Tab-separated table of C-alpha atoms in Angstrom:
chain	number	residue	atom	x	y	z
A	1	MET	CA	34.569	1.754	-8.822
A	2	SER	CA	31.695	1.711	-10.574
A	3	GLU	CA	28.189	3.220	-10.256
A	4	SER	CA	26.574	-0.421	-10.975
A	5	PHE	CA	27.618	-3.818	-9.256
A	6	ALA	CA	26.730	-7.133	-10.860
A	7	THR	CA	25.136	-9.344	-8.869
A	8	ALA	CA	25.508	-13.135	-8.010
A	9	GLY	CA	23.707	-15.298	-10.458
A	10	GLY	CA	23.655	-19.391	-10.773
A	11	SER	CA	24.091	-20.311	-7.103
A	12	ALA	CA	21.818	-22.469	-5.473
A	13	ASP	CA	22.384	-20.837	-2.191
A	14	PRO	CA	21.917	-16.434	-1.997
A	15	PRO	CA	24.699	-14.588	-0.223
A	16	PRO	CA	24.267	-14.620	3.789
A	17	SER	CA	22.010	-11.836	4.995
A	18	LEU	CA	24.344	-8.940	6.726
A	19	ARG	CA	24.031	-7.226	9.823
A	20	ILE	CA	24.431	-3.717	9.782
A	21	LEU	CA	24.560	-0.579	12.175
A	22	ALA	CA	23.279	2.829	11.020
A	23	VAL	CA	24.823	5.612	12.689
A	24	THR	CA	23.221	8.973	12.028
A	25	ASN	CA	22.172	12.342	11.881
A	26	LEU	CA	19.432	11.839	9.914
A	27	TRP	CA	16.604	10.782	11.098
A	28	PRO	CA	12.554	11.831	10.779
A	29	SER	CA	11.013	12.434	14.459
A	30	PRO	CA	7.441	11.830	14.371
A	31	GLY	CA	5.720	14.320	11.884
A	32	GLY	CA	9.170	15.430	10.440
A	33	PHE	CA	10.898	14.732	7.477
A	34	ARG	CA	14.495	15.159	7.902
A	35	GLY	CA	16.363	12.263	6.918
A	36	VAL	CA	13.538	10.632	5.819
A	37	PHE	CA	15.663	9.322	2.869
A	38	VAL	CA	17.943	7.163	5.294
A	39	LYS	CA	14.709	5.579	6.665
A	40	ASP	CA	13.686	4.613	3.131
A	41	GLN	CA	17.453	3.118	3.132
A	42	VAL	CA	16.989	1.458	6.195
A	43	ASP	CA	13.611	0.103	5.604
A	44	SER	CA	14.393	-1.270	1.992
A	45	LEU	CA	17.408	-3.331	3.569
A	46	ARG	CA	15.323	-4.781	6.091
A	47	ALA	CA	12.771	-5.557	3.208
A	48	ALA	CA	15.764	-7.462	1.362
A	49	GLY	CA	16.423	-9.473	4.760
A	50	HIS	CA	19.224	-7.253	6.057
A	51	HIS	CA	19.224	-7.500	10.206
A	52	VAL	CA	19.718	-2.860	10.823
A	53	ASP	CA	20.076	-0.887	13.885
A	54	VAL	CA	20.348	2.357	14.157
A	55	GLU	CA	22.187	4.741	16.390
A	56	VAL	CA	20.647	8.275	16.046
A	57	VAL	CA	23.269	10.896	16.816
A	58	ALA	CA	22.622	14.725	17.930
A	59	GLN	CA	19.219	15.768	16.883
A	60	SER	CA	17.121	15.437	20.263
A	61	ARG	CA	20.626	15.104	22.165
A	62	GLY	CA	22.088	18.179	20.746
A	63	LYS	CA	25.419	19.037	18.795
A	64	SER	CA	27.280	18.591	21.868
A	65	ASP	CA	26.415	14.414	21.191
A	66	TYR	CA	28.950	14.657	17.838
A	67	LEU	CA	31.674	14.131	20.300
A	68	THR	CA	29.686	12.586	23.344
A	69	ALA	CA	28.330	9.579	21.348
A	70	ALA	CA	31.845	8.401	20.360
A	71	THR	CA	32.053	5.809	23.346
A	72	ARG	CA	27.954	4.798	23.492
A	73	VAL	CA	28.578	3.986	19.089
A	74	ARG	CA	31.816	2.116	20.326
A	75	ALA	CA	30.433	-0.331	22.257
A	76	ARG	CA	27.124	-0.762	20.594
A	77	ALA	CA	29.619	-1.632	17.060
A	78	ALA	CA	31.307	-3.930	19.513
A	79	ALA	CA	28.637	-5.773	21.333
A	80	GLY	CA	26.315	-6.075	17.954
A	81	GLY	CA	27.793	-8.645	15.867
A	82	TYR	CA	27.340	-6.120	12.904
A	83	ASP	CA	29.433	-6.694	9.426
A	84	VAL	CA	29.529	-3.068	8.712
A	85	VAL	CA	29.190	0.108	10.269
A	86	HIS	CA	27.471	2.530	7.856
A	87	VAL	CA	27.813	5.922	8.926
A	88	HIS	CA	25.585	8.803	7.664
A	89	TYR	CA	27.132	12.443	6.985
A	90	GLY	CA	30.544	13.626	7.400
A	91	LEU	CA	29.749	15.191	10.972
A	92	THR	CA	28.312	11.839	12.346
A	93	ALA	CA	32.082	10.522	11.685
A	94	LEU	CA	33.001	12.431	14.939
A	95	ALA	CA	30.693	10.003	16.827
A	96	SER	CA	32.042	6.945	14.752
A	97	ARG	CA	35.592	7.485	15.209
A	98	LEU	CA	36.088	5.169	18.065
A	99	VAL	CA	34.803	2.000	16.115
A	100	LYS	CA	37.427	-0.633	16.025
A	101	GLY	CA	37.363	-4.125	14.395
A	102	THR	CA	34.345	-3.455	11.882
A	103	PRO	CA	34.514	-1.844	8.608
A	104	ARG	CA	32.821	1.908	8.518
A	105	VAL	CA	31.158	3.056	5.280
A	106	LEU	CA	30.790	6.291	4.859
A	107	SER	CA	28.130	8.302	3.203
A	108	LEU	CA	28.438	11.809	2.316
A	109	TYR	CA	25.386	13.835	1.297
A	110	GLY	CA	26.164	17.713	0.174
A	111	SER	CA	26.839	20.142	2.796
A	112	ASP	CA	29.636	17.830	4.444
A	113	VAL	CA	31.602	18.394	1.049
A	114	ASN	CA	30.149	21.872	-0.075
A	115	GLU	CA	30.477	23.751	3.128
A	116	PRO	CA	34.124	24.641	3.701
A	117	TRP	CA	33.783	24.084	7.401
A	118	GLN	CA	32.110	21.242	7.601
A	119	ARG	CA	34.020	19.542	5.083
A	120	ARG	CA	37.376	20.027	6.831
A	121	ILE	CA	35.688	18.450	10.183
A	122	THR	CA	35.009	15.834	7.726
A	123	ARG	CA	38.101	15.471	5.985
A	124	ALA	CA	39.914	15.767	9.904
A	125	THR	CA	37.688	13.373	11.703
A	126	THR	CA	36.660	10.586	9.371
A	127	GLY	CA	39.893	8.307	10.148
A	128	THR	CA	39.874	5.154	8.099
A	129	VAL	CA	37.006	4.329	6.375
A	130	ALA	CA	36.239	1.049	3.885
A	131	ALA	CA	34.170	2.846	1.394
A	132	THR	CA	32.833	6.438	1.023
A	133	ILE	CA	28.869	6.577	-0.915
A	134	TYR	CA	28.349	9.666	-2.492
A	135	PRO	CA	24.491	10.481	-4.062
A	136	SER	CA	25.949	11.804	-7.230
A	137	ARG	CA	29.031	11.621	-9.000
A	138	ARG	CA	29.059	15.308	-9.128
A	139	LEU	CA	29.495	15.399	-5.324
A	140	ALA	CA	32.004	12.809	-5.651
A	141	VAL	CA	34.281	14.914	-7.945
A	142	ALA	CA	33.621	17.930	-5.689
A	143	ALA	CA	35.291	15.868	-2.418
A	144	GLY	CA	38.061	15.041	-4.758
A	145	ASP	CA	37.151	11.710	-4.908
A	146	PRO	CA	35.697	10.986	-8.674
A	147	ASP	CA	36.171	7.149	-8.916
A	148	GLY	CA	34.122	7.105	-5.191
A	149	PHE	CA	30.750	4.505	-4.983
A	150	VAL	CA	27.460	6.329	-5.751
A	151	VAL	CA	24.122	4.953	-4.812
A	152	PRO	CA	21.251	7.281	-5.529
A	153	ASN	CA	18.716	7.926	-2.991
A	154	ALA	CA	16.042	5.519	-3.778
A	155	VAL	CA	12.331	6.739	-4.666
A	156	ASP	CA	9.561	4.630	-3.217
A	157	PHE	CA	7.768	3.835	-6.670
A	158	ASP	CA	4.611	2.604	-4.619
A	159	LEU	CA	3.772	5.303	-2.484
A	160	PHE	CA	4.530	8.137	-5.173
A	161	THR	CA	2.022	6.985	-7.919
A	162	PRO	CA	0.266	9.727	-10.401
A	163	PRO	CA	-3.468	10.049	-10.279
A	164	ALA	CA	-4.647	7.094	-12.294
A	165	THR	CA	-7.184	9.661	-14.124
A	166	ALA	CA	-7.528	13.448	-14.759
A	167	PRO	CA	-10.411	14.109	-12.639
A	168	ASP	CA	-8.536	12.030	-9.854
A	169	ARG	CA	-6.178	14.832	-10.228
A	170	GLU	CA	-8.788	17.739	-10.512
A	171	LYS	CA	-10.243	16.221	-6.948
A	172	ILE	CA	-6.770	16.648	-5.812
A	173	ARG	CA	-6.264	20.139	-6.971
A	174	ALA	CA	-9.755	21.718	-5.956
A	175	SER	CA	-8.788	20.017	-2.102
A	176	PHE	CA	-6.026	22.477	-2.019
A	177	GLY	CA	-8.310	25.672	-3.612
A	178	ILE	CA	-6.465	25.053	-7.109
A	179	ALA	CA	-8.894	26.526	-9.453
A	180	PRO	CA	-8.930	25.175	-13.229
A	181	GLY	CA	-7.166	27.283	-15.170
A	182	ASP	CA	-4.299	27.918	-12.254
A	183	GLN	CA	-1.105	27.092	-13.166
A	184	VAL	CA	0.553	25.840	-9.951
A	185	VAL	CA	4.216	26.008	-8.885
A	186	LEU	CA	5.713	23.581	-6.310
A	187	PHE	CA	8.430	25.015	-3.871
A	188	GLY	CA	10.009	21.671	-2.959
A	189	ALA	CA	11.014	22.853	0.757
A	190	LEU	CA	10.988	25.135	3.791
A	191	PRO	CA	10.869	28.638	2.403
A	192	GLU	CA	13.016	29.700	5.461
A	193	ASN	CA	15.910	27.363	4.660
A	194	GLN	CA	18.142	29.995	2.892
A	195	VAL	CA	19.932	27.064	0.888
A	196	LYS	CA	17.013	25.908	-1.203
A	197	GLY	CA	16.436	30.088	-2.885
A	198	TYR	CA	12.892	31.285	-1.959
A	199	ASP	CA	13.854	34.608	-2.888
A	200	VAL	CA	14.596	33.379	-6.175
A	201	PHE	CA	11.581	31.031	-6.558
A	202	ARG	CA	9.350	33.869	-5.867
A	203	ALA	CA	10.951	36.660	-7.852
A	204	VAL	CA	10.104	33.913	-10.547
A	205	VAL	CA	6.714	33.330	-9.368
A	206	ASP	CA	6.103	37.147	-9.101
A	207	ARG	CA	7.897	37.520	-12.788
A	208	LEU	CA	5.480	35.112	-14.365
A	209	ALA	CA	2.378	37.195	-12.739
A	210	SER	CA	3.503	40.403	-13.657
A	211	ASP	CA	2.599	39.102	-17.249
A	212	GLY	CA	-0.771	38.308	-16.352
A	213	ARG	CA	-0.447	34.684	-15.892
A	214	PRO	CA	-2.644	32.919	-13.260
A	215	VAL	CA	0.369	31.484	-11.391
A	216	ARG	CA	0.773	30.488	-7.827
A	217	GLU	CA	3.162	28.652	-5.609
A	218	LEU	CA	2.510	25.753	-3.944
A	219	VAL	CA	4.869	24.875	-0.708
A	220	LEU	CA	6.062	21.051	-0.810
A	221	ALA	CA	7.515	21.182	2.672
A	222	GLU	CA	4.946	21.654	6.347
A	223	ALA	CA	5.564	20.830	9.531
A	224	GLY	CA	3.723	18.058	10.758
A	225	GLN	CA	2.150	16.974	7.289
A	226	ASP	CA	2.255	13.061	6.357
A	227	ARG	CA	3.836	11.489	3.135
A	228	ASP	CA	0.655	11.200	1.450
A	229	ALA	CA	0.226	14.915	1.341
A	230	VAL	CA	3.104	15.331	-0.237
A	231	VAL	CA	2.315	12.966	-2.832
A	232	ARG	CA	-0.812	14.903	-3.478
A	233	LYS	CA	1.084	17.987	-3.998
A	234	PHE	CA	2.845	16.678	-6.480
A	235	ALA	CA	-0.250	15.485	-8.013
A	236	ALA	CA	-1.565	19.028	-7.767
A	237	ALA	CA	1.320	20.595	-8.721
A	238	ASP	CA	1.973	21.803	-12.805
A	239	ALA	CA	5.889	22.003	-11.818
A	240	LEU	CA	8.247	21.643	-9.449
A	241	LEU	CA	10.638	24.715	-9.889
A	242	LEU	CA	13.993	24.044	-7.635
A	243	THR	CA	16.081	27.164	-6.772
A	244	SER	CA	18.928	25.836	-4.736
A	245	ARG	CA	21.838	28.159	-3.684
A	246	ARG	CA	25.008	27.299	-6.243
A	247	GLY	CA	26.548	24.240	-4.686
A	248	THR	CA	24.750	23.211	-2.241
A	249	GLU	CA	23.336	19.670	-3.312
A	250	SER	CA	24.033	16.926	-4.074
A	251	GLY	CA	21.115	14.993	-5.454
A	252	PRO	CA	18.106	16.387	-4.405
A	253	LEU	CA	15.562	13.667	-3.381
A	254	VAL	CA	12.362	16.324	-4.599
A	255	VAL	CA	13.350	16.240	-8.188
A	256	LYS	CA	13.686	12.461	-8.095
A	257	GLU	CA	10.215	12.154	-6.758
A	258	ALA	CA	8.373	14.659	-8.767
A	259	ALA	CA	10.068	12.797	-11.989
A	260	VAL	CA	8.711	9.602	-10.815
A	261	MET	CA	5.159	11.108	-10.311
A	262	GLY	CA	5.346	12.494	-13.744
A	263	LEU	CA	5.574	15.878	-12.279
A	264	PRO	CA	7.405	18.660	-14.708
A	265	VAL	CA	10.545	19.666	-13.537
A	266	VAL	CA	12.116	22.782	-14.028
A	267	THR	CA	15.800	23.419	-11.776
A	268	VAL	CA	19.355	24.958	-11.641
A	269	ASP	CA	22.338	23.055	-12.532
A	270	VAL	CA	22.713	21.673	-9.343
A	271	GLY	CA	23.767	17.873	-8.018
A	272	ASP	CA	22.413	15.510	-10.335
A	273	THR	CA	19.281	16.941	-11.848
A	274	PRO	CA	21.251	16.756	-15.478
A	275	GLU	CA	21.834	13.185	-14.896
A	276	ILE	CA	18.223	12.422	-13.421
A	277	LEU	CA	16.056	14.809	-15.944
A	278	ASP	CA	18.445	13.810	-19.165
A	279	GLY	CA	15.298	12.677	-21.615
A	280	VAL	CA	12.599	13.621	-19.304
A	281	SER	CA	10.339	15.910	-21.082
A	282	PRO	CA	8.553	18.249	-20.608
A	283	SER	CA	11.456	19.167	-17.777
A	284	THR	CA	14.529	21.586	-17.991
A	285	VAL	CA	17.889	22.274	-15.924
A	286	VAL	CA	18.748	25.829	-16.419
A	287	PRO	CA	22.578	27.012	-16.004
A	288	PHE	CA	23.197	29.576	-13.322
A	289	PRO	CA	25.149	32.976	-15.421
A	290	ASP	CA	28.219	33.361	-15.680
A	291	PRO	CA	30.215	35.262	-13.784
A	292	TRP	CA	27.670	33.883	-10.775
A	293	GLY	CA	27.500	35.999	-7.561
A	294	THR	CA	26.427	39.297	-8.629
A	295	ALA	CA	22.623	41.146	-8.409
A	296	GLU	CA	22.873	41.084	-12.317
A	297	ALA	CA	23.731	37.422	-12.392
A	298	THR	CA	20.403	36.836	-10.186
A	299	ASP	CA	18.364	38.943	-12.316
A	300	ALA	CA	19.375	36.604	-15.556
A	301	LEU	CA	18.776	33.219	-13.687
A	302	VAL	CA	15.743	34.692	-12.815
A	303	ALA	CA	14.687	35.569	-16.106
A	304	ASP	CA	16.015	32.340	-17.588
A	305	LEU	CA	13.830	30.358	-15.257
A	306	ALA	CA	11.053	32.273	-15.859
A	307	ALA	CA	11.602	31.691	-19.664
A	308	ALA	CA	11.755	27.630	-19.485
A	309	LEU	CA	9.015	27.771	-17.091
A	310	VAL	CA	6.723	28.772	-19.877
A	311	PRO	CA	6.183	26.543	-22.439
A	312	VAL	CA	6.147	23.615	-19.272
A	313	LEU	CA	3.307	25.619	-18.000
A	314	ASP	CA	1.287	26.411	-21.198
A	315	ALA	CA	2.084	22.458	-22.066
A	316	ARG	CA	-0.405	21.351	-19.127
A	317	GLN	CA	1.559	18.146	-19.966
A	318	ARG	CA	2.699	15.580	-17.584
A	319	ALA	CA	6.273	14.211	-17.608
A	320	ASP	CA	7.642	10.988	-18.948
A	321	GLY	CA	9.997	10.548	-16.200
A	322	ARG	CA	8.653	7.480	-14.278
A	323	GLU	CA	9.597	4.567	-16.995
A	324	ARG	CA	12.714	6.564	-17.543
A	325	LEU	CA	13.993	6.033	-13.560
A	326	ARG	CA	13.104	2.542	-12.762
A	327	ARG	CA	16.981	2.574	-11.649
A	328	LEU	CA	15.760	4.650	-8.636
A	329	GLU	CA	13.298	1.707	-7.272
A	330	PRO	CA	13.947	0.343	-3.653
A	331	ASP	CA	15.041	-2.920	-4.792
A	332	ALA	CA	17.586	-2.117	-7.393
A	333	VAL	CA	19.345	0.755	-5.177
A	334	THR	CA	19.244	-1.685	-1.974
A	335	ALA	CA	21.066	-4.626	-4.597
A	336	THR	CA	23.699	-1.491	-5.415
A	337	LEU	CA	24.192	-0.691	-2.073
A	338	VAL	CA	24.499	-4.252	-0.851
A	339	ASP	CA	27.098	-5.246	-2.969
A	340	VAL	CA	29.119	-1.971	-2.106
A	341	TYR	CA	29.316	-3.555	1.515
A	342	ARG	CA	29.789	-6.780	0.102
A	343	THR	CA	33.063	-5.286	-2.131
A	344	VAL	CA	34.172	-3.827	1.140
A	345	LEU	CA	33.711	-7.221	3.108
A	346	SER	CA	35.422	-8.956	0.296
């Protein structure tokens, strides 16, 4: 199977719209950002003329809902006249396991493949699905499905738009208390999220500061902030530093958003970062030292990341990722996703 699909052409009548039930344990609560990429996908499908209903599993109902939701999801799928049930995340397959008569498409996102206990649950409870979708080829390979469908997470190019002028950007920086000479390194997650490697991030920043650089951190994720604040932080920073644990990412959306914003990225080699940043300048993908897993290897990684950041910060140059990543625009990604649905239905 391919990462892209030919769209129909030459026909006077467009293909009919689809009815889709999205079943997900990833959905943003008011002021939250968990699962915002799933909501973006649903919104894009609706904007393209398709009918999408959403059934949220677990979250506010608690983890037991993975089991108890099965009858609820089956009843909704049976009553809705859906063409496809799109299940988001491996654990959510538990809640959709009783669906009959409607093809299920399953999107896997990372931990449901990379975490051994989640991978076992995913494999044991998925049952028969018509197609499995991954956000990156690397995750498909890790799942033992190298020819699986790959549909990357889209980026809202209208929202993630760089400041029009340098003075506009300076005003944004000043609103965060950033001095003109500060070199601002962005951490793209909540520091308490262990898999995001804030300890490594902090070690890199401290190393640069110890060399006398006017470097400071800015944390992207913050409870209750709106997405406009996220965009402003991308605009204010001089580089995004991604330090996620090895084997914990599939296709980090924060890297895509940063690149579309023109923010240089220095990242460890996780997920689809080598593919996304291929040709994007200035940006760097830093491999994990081999062998990995020792304190010495972590120290070497910190040194390598710091060395990669120095020329990026000194250049004070925005990256050229926006034009290189037009394939991530919502319309393009939605067309690819709908082609997967139609392939299943055919």
